[in-house]
Structure formats: C-alpha cells, structure tokens
GROMACS .gro file of C-alpha atoms in nm:
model
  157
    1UNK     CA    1   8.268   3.394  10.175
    2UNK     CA    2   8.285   3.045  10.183
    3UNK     CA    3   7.961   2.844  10.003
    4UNK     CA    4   7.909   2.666  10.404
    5UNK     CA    5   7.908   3.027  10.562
    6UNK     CA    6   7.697   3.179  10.222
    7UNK     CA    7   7.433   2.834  10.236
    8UNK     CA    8   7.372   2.910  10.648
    9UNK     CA    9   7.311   3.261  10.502
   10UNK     CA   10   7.071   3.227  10.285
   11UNK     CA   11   6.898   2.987  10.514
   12UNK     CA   12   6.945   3.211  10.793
   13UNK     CA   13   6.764   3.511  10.575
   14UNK     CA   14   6.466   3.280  10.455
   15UNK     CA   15   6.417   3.187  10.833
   16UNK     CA   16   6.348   3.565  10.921
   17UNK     CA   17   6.142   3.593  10.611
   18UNK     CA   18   5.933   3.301  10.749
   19UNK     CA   19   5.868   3.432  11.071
   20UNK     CA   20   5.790   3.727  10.926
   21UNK     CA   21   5.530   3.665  10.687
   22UNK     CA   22   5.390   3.367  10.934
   23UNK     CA   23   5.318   3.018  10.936
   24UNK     CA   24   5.120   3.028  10.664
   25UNK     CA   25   5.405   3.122  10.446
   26UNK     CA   26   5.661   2.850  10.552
   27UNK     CA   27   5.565   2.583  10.342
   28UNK     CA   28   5.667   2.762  10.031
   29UNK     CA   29   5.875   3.052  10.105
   30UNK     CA   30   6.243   2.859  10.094
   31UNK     CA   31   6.149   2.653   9.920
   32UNK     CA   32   6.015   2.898   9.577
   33UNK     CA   33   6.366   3.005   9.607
   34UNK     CA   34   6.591   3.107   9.280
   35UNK     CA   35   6.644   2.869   9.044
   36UNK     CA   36   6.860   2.895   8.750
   37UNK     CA   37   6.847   2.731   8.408
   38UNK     CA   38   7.101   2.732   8.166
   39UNK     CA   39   7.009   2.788   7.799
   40UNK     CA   40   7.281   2.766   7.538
   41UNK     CA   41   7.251   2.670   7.159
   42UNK     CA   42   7.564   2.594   6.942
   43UNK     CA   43   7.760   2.855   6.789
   44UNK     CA   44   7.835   2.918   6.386
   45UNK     CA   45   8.023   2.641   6.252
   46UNK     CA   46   8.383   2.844   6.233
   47UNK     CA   47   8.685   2.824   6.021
   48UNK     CA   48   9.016   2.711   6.129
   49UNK     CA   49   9.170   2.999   6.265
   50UNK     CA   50   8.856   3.187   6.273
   51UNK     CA   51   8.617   3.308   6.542
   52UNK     CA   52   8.220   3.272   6.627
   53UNK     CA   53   8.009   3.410   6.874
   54UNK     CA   54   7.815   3.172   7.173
   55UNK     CA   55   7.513   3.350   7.376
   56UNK     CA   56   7.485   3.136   7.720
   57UNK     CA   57   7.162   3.231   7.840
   58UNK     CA   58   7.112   3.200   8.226
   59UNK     CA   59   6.701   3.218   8.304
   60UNK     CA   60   6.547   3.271   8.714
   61UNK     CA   61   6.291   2.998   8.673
   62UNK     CA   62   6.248   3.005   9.074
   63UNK     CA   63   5.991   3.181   9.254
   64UNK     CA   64   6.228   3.440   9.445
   65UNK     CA   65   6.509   3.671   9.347
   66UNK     CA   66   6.877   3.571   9.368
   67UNK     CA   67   6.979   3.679   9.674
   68UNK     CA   68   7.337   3.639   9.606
   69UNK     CA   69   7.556   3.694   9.302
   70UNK     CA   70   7.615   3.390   9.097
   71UNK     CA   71   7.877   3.297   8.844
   72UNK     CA   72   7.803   3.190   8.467
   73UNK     CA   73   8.114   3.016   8.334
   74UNK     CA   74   8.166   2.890   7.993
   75UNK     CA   75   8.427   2.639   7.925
   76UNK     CA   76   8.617   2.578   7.637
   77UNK     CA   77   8.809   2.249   7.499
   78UNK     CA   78   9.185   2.261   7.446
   79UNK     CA   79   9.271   2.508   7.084
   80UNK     CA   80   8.992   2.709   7.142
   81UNK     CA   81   8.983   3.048   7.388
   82UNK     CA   82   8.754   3.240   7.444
   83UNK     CA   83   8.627   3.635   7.580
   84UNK     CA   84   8.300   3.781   7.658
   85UNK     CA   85   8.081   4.072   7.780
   86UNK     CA   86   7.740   4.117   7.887
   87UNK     CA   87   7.476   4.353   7.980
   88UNK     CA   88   7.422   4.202   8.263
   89UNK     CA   89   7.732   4.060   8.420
   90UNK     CA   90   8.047   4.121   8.435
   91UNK     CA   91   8.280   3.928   8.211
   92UNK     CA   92   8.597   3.825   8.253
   93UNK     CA   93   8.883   3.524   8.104
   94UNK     CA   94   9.050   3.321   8.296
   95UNK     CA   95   9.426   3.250   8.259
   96UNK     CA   96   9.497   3.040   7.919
   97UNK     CA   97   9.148   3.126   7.824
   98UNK     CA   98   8.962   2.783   7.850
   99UNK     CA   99   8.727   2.931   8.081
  100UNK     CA  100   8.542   3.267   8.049
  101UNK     CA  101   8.335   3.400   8.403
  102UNK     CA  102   8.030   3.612   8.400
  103UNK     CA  103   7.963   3.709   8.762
  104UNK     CA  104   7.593   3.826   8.775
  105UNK     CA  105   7.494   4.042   9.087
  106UNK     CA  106   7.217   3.985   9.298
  107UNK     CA  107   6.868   4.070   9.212
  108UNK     CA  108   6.801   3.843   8.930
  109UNK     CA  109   6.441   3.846   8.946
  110UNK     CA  110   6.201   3.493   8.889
  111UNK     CA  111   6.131   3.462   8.476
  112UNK     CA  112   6.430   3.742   8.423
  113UNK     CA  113   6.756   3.630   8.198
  114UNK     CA  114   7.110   3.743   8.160
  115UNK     CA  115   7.252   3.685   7.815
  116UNK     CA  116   7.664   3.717   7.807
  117UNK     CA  117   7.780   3.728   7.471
  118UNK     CA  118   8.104   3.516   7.422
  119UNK     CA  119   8.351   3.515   7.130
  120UNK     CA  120   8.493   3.225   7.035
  121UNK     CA  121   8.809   3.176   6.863
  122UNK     CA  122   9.010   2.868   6.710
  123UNK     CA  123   9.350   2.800   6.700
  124UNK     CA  124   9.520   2.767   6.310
  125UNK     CA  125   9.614   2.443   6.208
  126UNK     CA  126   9.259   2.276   6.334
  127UNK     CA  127   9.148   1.979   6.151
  128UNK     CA  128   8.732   1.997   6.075
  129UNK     CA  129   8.642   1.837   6.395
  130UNK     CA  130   8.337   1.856   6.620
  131UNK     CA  131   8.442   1.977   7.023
  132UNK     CA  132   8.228   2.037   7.308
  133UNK     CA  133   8.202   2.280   7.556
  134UNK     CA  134   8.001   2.323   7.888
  135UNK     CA  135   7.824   2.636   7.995
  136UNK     CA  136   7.712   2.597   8.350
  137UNK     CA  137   7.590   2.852   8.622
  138UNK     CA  138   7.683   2.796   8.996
  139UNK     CA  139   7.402   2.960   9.283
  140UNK     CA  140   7.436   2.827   9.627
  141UNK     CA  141   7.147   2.633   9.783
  142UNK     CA  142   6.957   2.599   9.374
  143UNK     CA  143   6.699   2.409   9.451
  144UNK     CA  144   6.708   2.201   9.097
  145UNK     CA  145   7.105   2.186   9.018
  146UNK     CA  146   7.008   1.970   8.704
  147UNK     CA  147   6.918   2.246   8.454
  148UNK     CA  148   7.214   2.474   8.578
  149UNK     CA  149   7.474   2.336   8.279
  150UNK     CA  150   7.421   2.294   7.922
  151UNK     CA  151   7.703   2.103   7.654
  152UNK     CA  152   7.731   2.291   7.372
  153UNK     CA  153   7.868   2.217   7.040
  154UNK     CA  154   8.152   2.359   6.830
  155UNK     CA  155   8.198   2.264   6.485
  156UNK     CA  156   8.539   2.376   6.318
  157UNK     CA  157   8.547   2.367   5.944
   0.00000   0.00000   0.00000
C-alpha cells in the first residue's frame, strides 16, 4: 500500500473513531496517536575483523496503538554488515548488508518497546577508526518525526 493510500487510512479510521466516541473526543483522539522514539546506545568498541552486538530500541511514546506495522531499519557505513533478530519483529538484511529491517506488526501499544538485537561485524584490514551509523524507525502520519532516528557510534580497534 502506498504511504498516500495508508496516511488517508489511518485518517479515515480516526474519523470513525471520532464520531464514535463524540465531539467531546475529537480534540485529542488523532491527535494522541502513536508515536515512536528511537533509542539506541553505541555498541562494544570491536576488533578489526571482529563482531559486536547493537540493541535499537523503538519505544510507543504516543497515546494510541500503532495501527499499522512499521519498519525499524539500522544502517551501516561502508566495511561493516550487519544481521539481526528480535522478539518482536521480524528481522531481515538487505542485499550487501548495509541495511538490516525489523518490520514490527501492528499493535504496539503507548509506553510498550521492541528491542531487535543486531550483530555487527567488521571487515579485516580496518584501520582503528570511529564510523557512524543511523537507526531510524518509519510510521506513517508520526505525529513527532524528530525522535524517530538515532546516530550511533562504532568504534573499530
């Protein structure tokens, strides 16, 4: 589904909730929607040739539910691939391996998180070098897109 026919959706859905519940309601009821924050705090330093672990956090600080499955991606700079899994999502990397995508079903309620666990692993022949990466979460219609990416830091030895 494209994110134009998903956001009329999701408007669409909070419309009927609205009328529903009454005017009283509409002030807040779209608007208390799902918002995600992304949490995600620098991996191990690792060895040249080695391998660490990252654990992107992805928090419902909204007042609603997700009512639609979002994706958690981590990406990775060039000599570094990655692979993860999760509880919570499902996990899977992207051809060359820069990228790894946790899609996270619907349901994800407010103050719930979904923790993917990602290994890390560095090409030989790395100088000691600090490289970022980007963990970021994508939810059609988030209400505060600011918080939904965090830079994270890898620090080969």
């Amino acid at each position: 589904m494209s994110r134009l026919l998903l956001s009329r959706a999701l408007r669409a859905a909070c419309a009927a909730v609205v009328l529903a519940a009454g005017p009283a309601a509409a002030a807040d009821t779209c608007a208390a929607g799902a918002d995600l924050a992304v949490s995600a705090a620098d991996p191990a330093p690792v060895a040249d040739g080695g391998s660490t672990l990252l654990h992107p956090v992805v928090t419902n600080a909204g007042g609603t539910a997700t009512a639609v499955p979002f994706t958690l991606y981590v990406h990775l700079p060039p000599g570094v691939v990655g692979s993860g899994t999760s509880s919570g999502a499902t996990c899977s990397t992207l051809p060359f391996g820069h990228t790894v995508a946790c899609a996270v079903p619907a349901g994800l309620a407010p103050g719930a998180s979904v923790t993917a666990e990602v290994r890390i692993s560095v090409a030989s022949g790395m100088d000691p070098e600090v490289l970022d990466g980007t963990v970021e979460a994508e939810l059609p219609d988030d209400p505060t897109p600011g918080n939904n990416s965090r830079t994270f830091r890898i620090t080969i030895v």
